[in-house]
Amino acid sequence: MNRKPRILLVDDEKRFVHNIARILERQDFDVSTAYDGLQAVETVRGAEHFDVAVLDLNMPGLDGLGALQQIKDISPDTEVIILTGNATLENGIEALRLGAFDYLLKPCDLDDLVGKINEAYELDTIKQSPVLWTGNQVSQVAKSSFRHLQADQPLAAALGLYGRDAEDMAQERLYITDAERRLLGFVTKQDLLAEARKAHPEQAMNWTDLLDNPSWLPPQPLASIMRLEIMASRPDEPLTEAANSMIEGNVRSMPVIEDGRVVGIVRLKDIFDFIQLEIE
């Protein structure tokens, strides 16, 4: 019988910890809690193994970065997610340098946090069950049912895809192509939310609010906010290389390019699921 994923939540805001713990327990996680960095380190030291730890950055006594460093020393395979409302470029870089799996900002959408915990758990499981899988290629897990957007479409077109596919999409990015399906760029949920907030500064909105009120998006084309820096894969690329690229680039998906055109999407979660089946 498979054991439940073991999660450690660490934050000096006790109400926040209790609320997140209840949500995770309802999703069949085994959750422990701590309220400062020292307590977190001692909890990890006394436990058999935690799969994932979620750490606040600013805590009395030992802060999140100090706790991260000690937790990775005690349990290198425990994946650590930093969750903070007081982010800076410097402490974000330092957290990743010390081995954090990811660095998320408060307030964080709970679905995004749970999704990130699941990704970290899947990575931790693979680390503990090494397997030779270099022969497997991206084409084996890539999804060919790729819905592309075009640069002249309105922002609402991207919101419509997110809204329709919210449960099925593991990626945060939507890719934009030309009429020949050559890749031009991408947009994210955060990009859309930022534009809506600029257009309606009087509204205190989150992602769910925007999905319920698509008219908050200004009537401008996707080209106006499209990001141009793109990581991509190819059908014959080994899964090892694609997964490492996504982990190092902190992305959940990449477009798959063949002969200069987008032929599908490869998702980190699908690679993890594929490898887990190989292990079993």
GROMACS .gro file of C-alpha atoms in nm:
model
  280
    1MET     CA    1   0.000   0.000   0.000
    2ASN     CA    2   0.144   0.338  -0.095
    3ARG     CA    3   0.203   0.580   0.192
    4LYS     CA    4   0.065   0.931   0.195
    5PRO     CA    5   0.300   1.212   0.087
    6ARG     CA    6   0.450   1.370   0.400
    7ILE     CA    7   0.440   1.751   0.406
    8LEU     CA    8   0.582   1.995   0.662
    9LEU     CA    9   0.422   2.342   0.677
   10VAL     CA   10   0.626   2.611   0.850
   11ASP     CA   11   0.498   2.964   0.917
   12ASP     CA   12   0.466   3.185   1.225
   13GLU     CA   13   0.111   3.274   1.112
   14LYS     CA   14  -0.067   2.987   1.286
   15ARG     CA   15  -0.404   3.049   1.125
   16PHE     CA   16  -0.247   3.032   0.779
   17VAL     CA   17  -0.072   2.704   0.868
   18HIS     CA   18  -0.393   2.547   1.002
   19ASN     CA   19  -0.596   2.647   0.696
   20ILE     CA   20  -0.341   2.509   0.448
   21ALA     CA   21  -0.298   2.193   0.656
   22ARG     CA   22  -0.673   2.122   0.644
   23ILE     CA   23  -0.679   2.168   0.266
   24LEU     CA   24  -0.385   1.931   0.215
   25GLU     CA   25  -0.523   1.671   0.455
   26ARG     CA   26  -0.847   1.664   0.257
   27GLN     CA   27  -0.635   1.580  -0.048
   28ASP     CA   28  -0.479   1.282   0.132
   29PHE     CA   29  -0.149   1.436   0.241
   30ASP     CA   30   0.011   1.353   0.577
   31VAL     CA   31   0.073   1.702   0.719
   32SER     CA   32   0.292   1.817   1.008
   33THR     CA   33   0.330   2.179   1.119
   34ALA     CA   34   0.589   2.405   1.278
   35TYR     CA   35   0.578   2.773   1.367
   36ASP     CA   36   0.940   2.885   1.337
   37GLY     CA   37   1.262   2.779   1.172
   38LEU     CA   38   1.416   2.608   1.475
   39GLN     CA   39   1.103   2.400   1.536
   40ALA     CA   40   1.102   2.305   1.167
   41VAL     CA   41   1.463   2.186   1.177
   42GLU     CA   42   1.402   1.980   1.491
   43THR     CA   43   1.088   1.830   1.336
   44VAL     CA   44   1.284   1.722   1.028
   45ARG     CA   45   1.568   1.591   1.243
   46GLY     CA   46   1.326   1.372   1.439
   47ALA     CA   47   1.126   1.244   1.142
   48GLU     CA   48   1.191   0.950   0.911
   49HIS     CA   49   1.149   1.163   0.599
   50PHE     CA   50   0.945   1.459   0.477
   51ASP     CA   51   0.879   1.468   0.105
   52VAL     CA   52   0.811   1.842   0.088
   53ALA     CA   53   0.856   2.134   0.328
   54VAL     CA   54   0.681   2.469   0.271
   55LEU     CA   55   0.873   2.744   0.453
   56ASP     CA   56   0.785   3.104   0.528
   57LEU     CA   57   1.083   3.334   0.473
   58ASN     CA   58   1.048   3.581   0.760
   59MET     CA   59   1.013   3.406   1.095
   60PRO     CA   60   1.144   3.489   1.444
   61GLY     CA   61   1.470   3.325   1.541
   62LEU     CA   62   1.588   3.110   1.253
   63ASP     CA   63   1.445   3.249   0.927
   64GLY     CA   64   1.337   3.055   0.621
   65LEU     CA   65   1.674   3.065   0.447
   66GLY     CA   66   1.851   2.940   0.757
   67ALA     CA   67   1.591   2.666   0.802
   68LEU     CA   68   1.619   2.573   0.433
   69GLN     CA   69   1.995   2.528   0.462
   70GLN     CA   70   1.973   2.311   0.772
   71ILE     CA   71   1.683   2.103   0.640
   72LYS     CA   72   1.876   2.028   0.318
   73ASP     CA   73   2.179   1.931   0.530
   74ILE     CA   74   1.970   1.690   0.739
   75SER     CA   75   1.748   1.558   0.459
   76PRO     CA   76   1.887   1.641   0.112
   77ASP     CA   77   1.598   1.469  -0.069
   78THR     CA   78   1.330   1.679   0.101
   79GLU     CA   79   1.207   1.933  -0.153
   80VAL     CA   80   1.162   2.282  -0.003
   81ILE     CA   81   0.922   2.548  -0.129
   82ILE     CA   82   0.975   2.902   0.001
   83LEU     CA   83   0.648   3.094   0.042
   84THR     CA   84   0.679   3.458   0.141
   85GLY     CA   85   0.507   3.793   0.137
   86ASN     CA   86   0.838   3.979   0.162
   87ALA     CA   87   1.026   3.884  -0.153
   88THR     CA   88   1.343   4.038  -0.290
   89LEU     CA   89   1.555   3.939  -0.587
   90GLU     CA   90   1.845   3.868  -0.354
   91ASN     CA   91   1.666   3.629  -0.119
   92GLY     CA   92   1.496   3.458  -0.414
   93ILE     CA   93   1.833   3.388  -0.576
   94GLU     CA   94   1.977   3.277  -0.242
   95ALA     CA   95   1.686   3.037  -0.178
   96LEU     CA   96   1.734   2.869  -0.515
   97ARG     CA   97   2.112   2.859  -0.461
   98LEU     CA   98   2.057   2.679  -0.131
   99GLY     CA   99   1.846   2.415  -0.304
  100ALA     CA  100   1.486   2.538  -0.283
  101PHE     CA  101   1.252   2.369  -0.530
  102ASP     CA  102   1.062   2.693  -0.586
  103TYR     CA  103   0.999   3.040  -0.448
  104LEU     CA  104   0.635   3.154  -0.435
  105LEU     CA  105   0.482   3.486  -0.331
  106LYS     CA  106   0.200   3.550  -0.086
  107PRO     CA  107  -0.085   3.582  -0.142
  108CYS     CA  108  -0.062   3.264  -0.345
  109ASP     CA  109  -0.351   3.093  -0.521
  110LEU     CA  110  -0.415   2.774  -0.321
  111ASP     CA  111  -0.452   2.563  -0.636
  112ASP     CA  112  -0.111   2.685  -0.752
  113LEU     CA  113   0.044   2.603  -0.413
  114VAL     CA  114  -0.109   2.254  -0.406
  115GLY     CA  115   0.005   2.199  -0.764
  116LYS     CA  116   0.359   2.306  -0.677
  117ILE     CA  117   0.361   2.072  -0.374
  118ASN     CA  118   0.251   1.787  -0.599
  119GLU     CA  119   0.531   1.865  -0.847
  120ALA     CA  120   0.788   1.876  -0.567
  121TYR     CA  121   0.660   1.546  -0.428
  122GLU     CA  122   0.680   1.378  -0.768
  123LEU     CA  123   1.038   1.498  -0.812
  124ASP     CA  124   1.131   1.375  -0.464
  125THR     CA  125   0.979   1.033  -0.540
  126ILE     CA  126   1.184   1.001  -0.857
  127LYS     CA  127   1.504   1.100  -0.675
  128GLN     CA  128   1.445   0.819  -0.426
  129SER     CA  129   1.376   0.564  -0.702
  130PRO     CA  130   1.652   0.612  -0.959
  131VAL     CA  131   1.603   0.450  -1.298
  132LEU     CA  132   1.781   0.460  -1.630
  133TRP     CA  133   1.545   0.631  -1.871
  134THR     CA  134   1.775   0.812  -2.112
  135GLY     CA  135   1.635   0.618  -2.408
  136ASN     CA  136   1.285   0.758  -2.367
  137GLN     CA  137   1.205   1.059  -2.583
  138VAL     CA  138   0.981   1.362  -2.558
  139SER     CA  139   0.760   1.231  -2.839
  140GLN     CA  140   0.643   0.953  -2.603
  141VAL     CA  141   0.474   1.194  -2.362
  142ALA     CA  142   0.414   1.511  -2.567
  143LYS     CA  143   0.051   1.615  -2.613
  144SER     CA  144  -0.029   1.689  -2.975
  145SER     CA  145  -0.370   1.847  -2.900
  146PHE     CA  146  -0.210   2.189  -2.876
  147ARG     CA  147  -0.440   2.492  -2.882
  148HIS     CA  148  -0.242   2.781  -3.020
  149LEU     CA  149  -0.320   3.149  -2.987
  150GLN     CA  150  -0.230   3.420  -3.237
  151ALA     CA  151  -0.070   3.752  -3.157
  152ASP     CA  152  -0.361   3.964  -3.283
  153GLN     CA  153  -0.619   3.790  -3.065
  154PRO     CA  154  -0.747   3.980  -2.759
  155LEU     CA  155  -0.630   3.907  -2.404
  156ALA     CA  156  -0.971   3.754  -2.335
  157ALA     CA  157  -0.891   3.470  -2.577
  158ALA     CA  158  -0.613   3.351  -2.347
  159LEU     CA  159  -0.834   3.388  -2.042
  160GLY     CA  160  -1.093   3.174  -2.217
  161LEU     CA  161  -0.844   2.888  -2.263
  162TYR     CA  162  -0.731   2.906  -1.902
  163GLY     CA  163  -1.088   2.907  -1.783
  164ARG     CA  164  -1.195   2.614  -2.001
  165ASP     CA  165  -0.890   2.399  -1.932
  166ALA     CA  166  -0.808   2.502  -1.575
  167GLU     CA  167  -0.829   2.151  -1.432
  168ASP     CA  168  -0.649   1.981  -1.720
  169MET     CA  169  -0.366   2.229  -1.770
  170ALA     CA  170  -0.048   2.177  -1.572
  171GLN     CA  171   0.125   2.465  -1.746
  172GLU     CA  172   0.118   2.829  -1.649
  173ARG     CA  173   0.204   2.939  -2.004
  174LEU     CA  174  -0.004   2.971  -2.318
  175TYR     CA  175   0.195   2.974  -2.640
  176ILE     CA  176   0.138   3.211  -2.930
  177THR     CA  177   0.208   3.111  -3.290
  178ASP     CA  178   0.165   3.259  -3.634
  179ALA     CA  179  -0.066   3.113  -3.898
  180GLU     CA  180   0.200   2.855  -3.986
  181ARG     CA  181   0.231   2.749  -3.620
  182ARG     CA  182   0.576   2.898  -3.586
  183LEU     CA  183   0.634   2.994  -3.225
  184LEU     CA  184   0.626   3.368  -3.144
  185GLY     CA  185   0.600   3.390  -2.766
  186PHE     CA  186   0.388   3.313  -2.463
  187VAL     CA  187   0.168   3.466  -2.194
  188THR     CA  188   0.099   3.359  -1.836
  189LYS     CA  189  -0.186   3.387  -1.590
  190GLN     CA  190   0.021   3.644  -1.403
  191ASP     CA  191   0.052   3.856  -1.719
  192LEU     CA  192  -0.325   3.863  -1.768
  193LEU     CA  193  -0.391   3.941  -1.404
  194ALA     CA  194  -0.137   4.226  -1.410
  195GLU     CA  195  -0.309   4.386  -1.712
  196ALA     CA  196  -0.651   4.360  -1.548
  197ARG     CA  197  -0.517   4.519  -1.229
  198LYS     CA  198  -0.362   4.805  -1.427
  199ALA     CA  199  -0.693   4.864  -1.604
  200HIS     CA  200  -0.892   4.851  -1.278
  201PRO     CA  201  -0.663   4.964  -0.993
  202GLU     CA  202  -0.967   5.015  -0.772
  203GLN     CA  203  -1.040   4.639  -0.775
  204ALA     CA  204  -0.873   4.402  -0.530
  205MET     CA  205  -0.871   4.096  -0.756
  206ASN     CA  206  -0.721   3.750  -0.768
  207TRP     CA  207  -0.721   3.494  -1.049
  208THR     CA  208  -1.064   3.355  -0.960
  209ASP     CA  209  -1.210   3.706  -0.962
  210LEU     CA  210  -1.072   3.764  -1.311
  211LEU     CA  211  -1.216   3.436  -1.442
  212ASP     CA  212  -1.555   3.550  -1.312
  213ASN     CA  213  -1.517   3.898  -1.466
  214PRO     CA  214  -1.340   3.868  -1.806
  215SER     CA  215  -1.455   4.220  -1.898
  216TRP     CA  216  -1.191   4.353  -1.658
  217LEU     CA  217  -0.930   4.272  -1.923
  218PRO     CA  218  -0.851   4.568  -2.151
  219PRO     CA  219  -0.931   4.523  -2.524
  220GLN     CA  220  -0.571   4.490  -2.642
  221PRO     CA  221  -0.399   4.216  -2.843
  222LEU     CA  222  -0.185   3.942  -2.696
  223ALA     CA  223   0.111   4.087  -2.887
  224SER     CA  224   0.111   4.380  -2.643
  225ILE     CA  225   0.206   4.160  -2.345
  226MET     CA  226   0.362   3.858  -2.518
  227ARG     CA  227   0.693   3.739  -2.375
  228LEU     CA  228   0.959   3.645  -2.626
  229GLU     CA  229   1.204   3.436  -2.420
  230ILE     CA  230   1.106   3.077  -2.493
  231MET     CA  231   1.243   2.740  -2.389
  232ALA     CA  232   1.152   2.465  -2.633
  233SER     CA  233   1.203   2.093  -2.682
  234ARG     CA  234   1.212   1.864  -2.984
  235PRO     CA  235   1.040   1.525  -3.036
  236ASP     CA  236   1.363   1.322  -3.024
  237GLU     CA  237   1.504   1.495  -2.716
  238PRO     CA  238   1.567   1.252  -2.425
  239LEU     CA  239   1.317   1.292  -2.142
  240THR     CA  240   1.608   1.340  -1.903
  241GLU     CA  241   1.723   1.651  -2.086
  242ALA     CA  242   1.372   1.796  -2.121
  243ALA     CA  243   1.295   1.742  -1.752
  244ASN     CA  244   1.627   1.892  -1.642
  245SER     CA  245   1.569   2.195  -1.864
  246MET     CA  246   1.226   2.257  -1.713
  247ILE     CA  247   1.348   2.208  -1.356
  248GLU     CA  248   1.646   2.441  -1.408
  249GLY     CA  249   1.428   2.696  -1.589
  250ASN     CA  250   1.150   2.668  -1.329
  251VAL     CA  251   0.879   2.604  -1.590
  252ARG     CA  252   0.606   2.341  -1.597
  253SER     CA  253   0.587   2.290  -1.972
  254MET     CA  254   0.768   2.349  -2.301
  255PRO     CA  255   0.649   2.362  -2.660
  256VAL     CA  256   0.778   2.083  -2.883
  257ILE     CA  257   0.925   2.214  -3.209
  258GLU     CA  258   0.980   2.016  -3.529
  259ASP     CA  259   1.085   2.174  -3.858
  260GLY     CA  260   1.033   2.516  -3.705
  261ARG     CA  261   0.668   2.453  -3.608
  262VAL     CA  262   0.494   2.371  -3.282
  263VAL     CA  263   0.377   2.009  -3.286
  264GLY     CA  264   0.274   1.975  -2.921
  265ILE     CA  265   0.342   2.044  -2.556
  266VAL     CA  266   0.554   1.846  -2.311
  267ARG     CA  267   0.469   1.887  -1.944
  268LEU     CA  268   0.693   1.816  -1.648
  269LYS     CA  269   0.411   1.635  -1.469
  270ASP     CA  270   0.361   1.399  -1.763
  271ILE     CA  271   0.731   1.313  -1.764
  272PHE     CA  272   0.717   1.240  -1.391
  273ASP     CA  273   0.406   1.024  -1.435
  274PHE     CA  274   0.570   0.833  -1.722
  275ILE     CA  275   0.884   0.766  -1.521
  276GLN     CA  276   0.682   0.658  -1.219
  277LEU     CA  277   0.510   0.395  -1.433
  278GLU     CA  278   0.851   0.278  -1.553
  279ILE     CA  279   0.966   0.245  -1.190
  280GLU     CA  280   0.658   0.048  -1.085
   0.00000   0.00000   0.00000
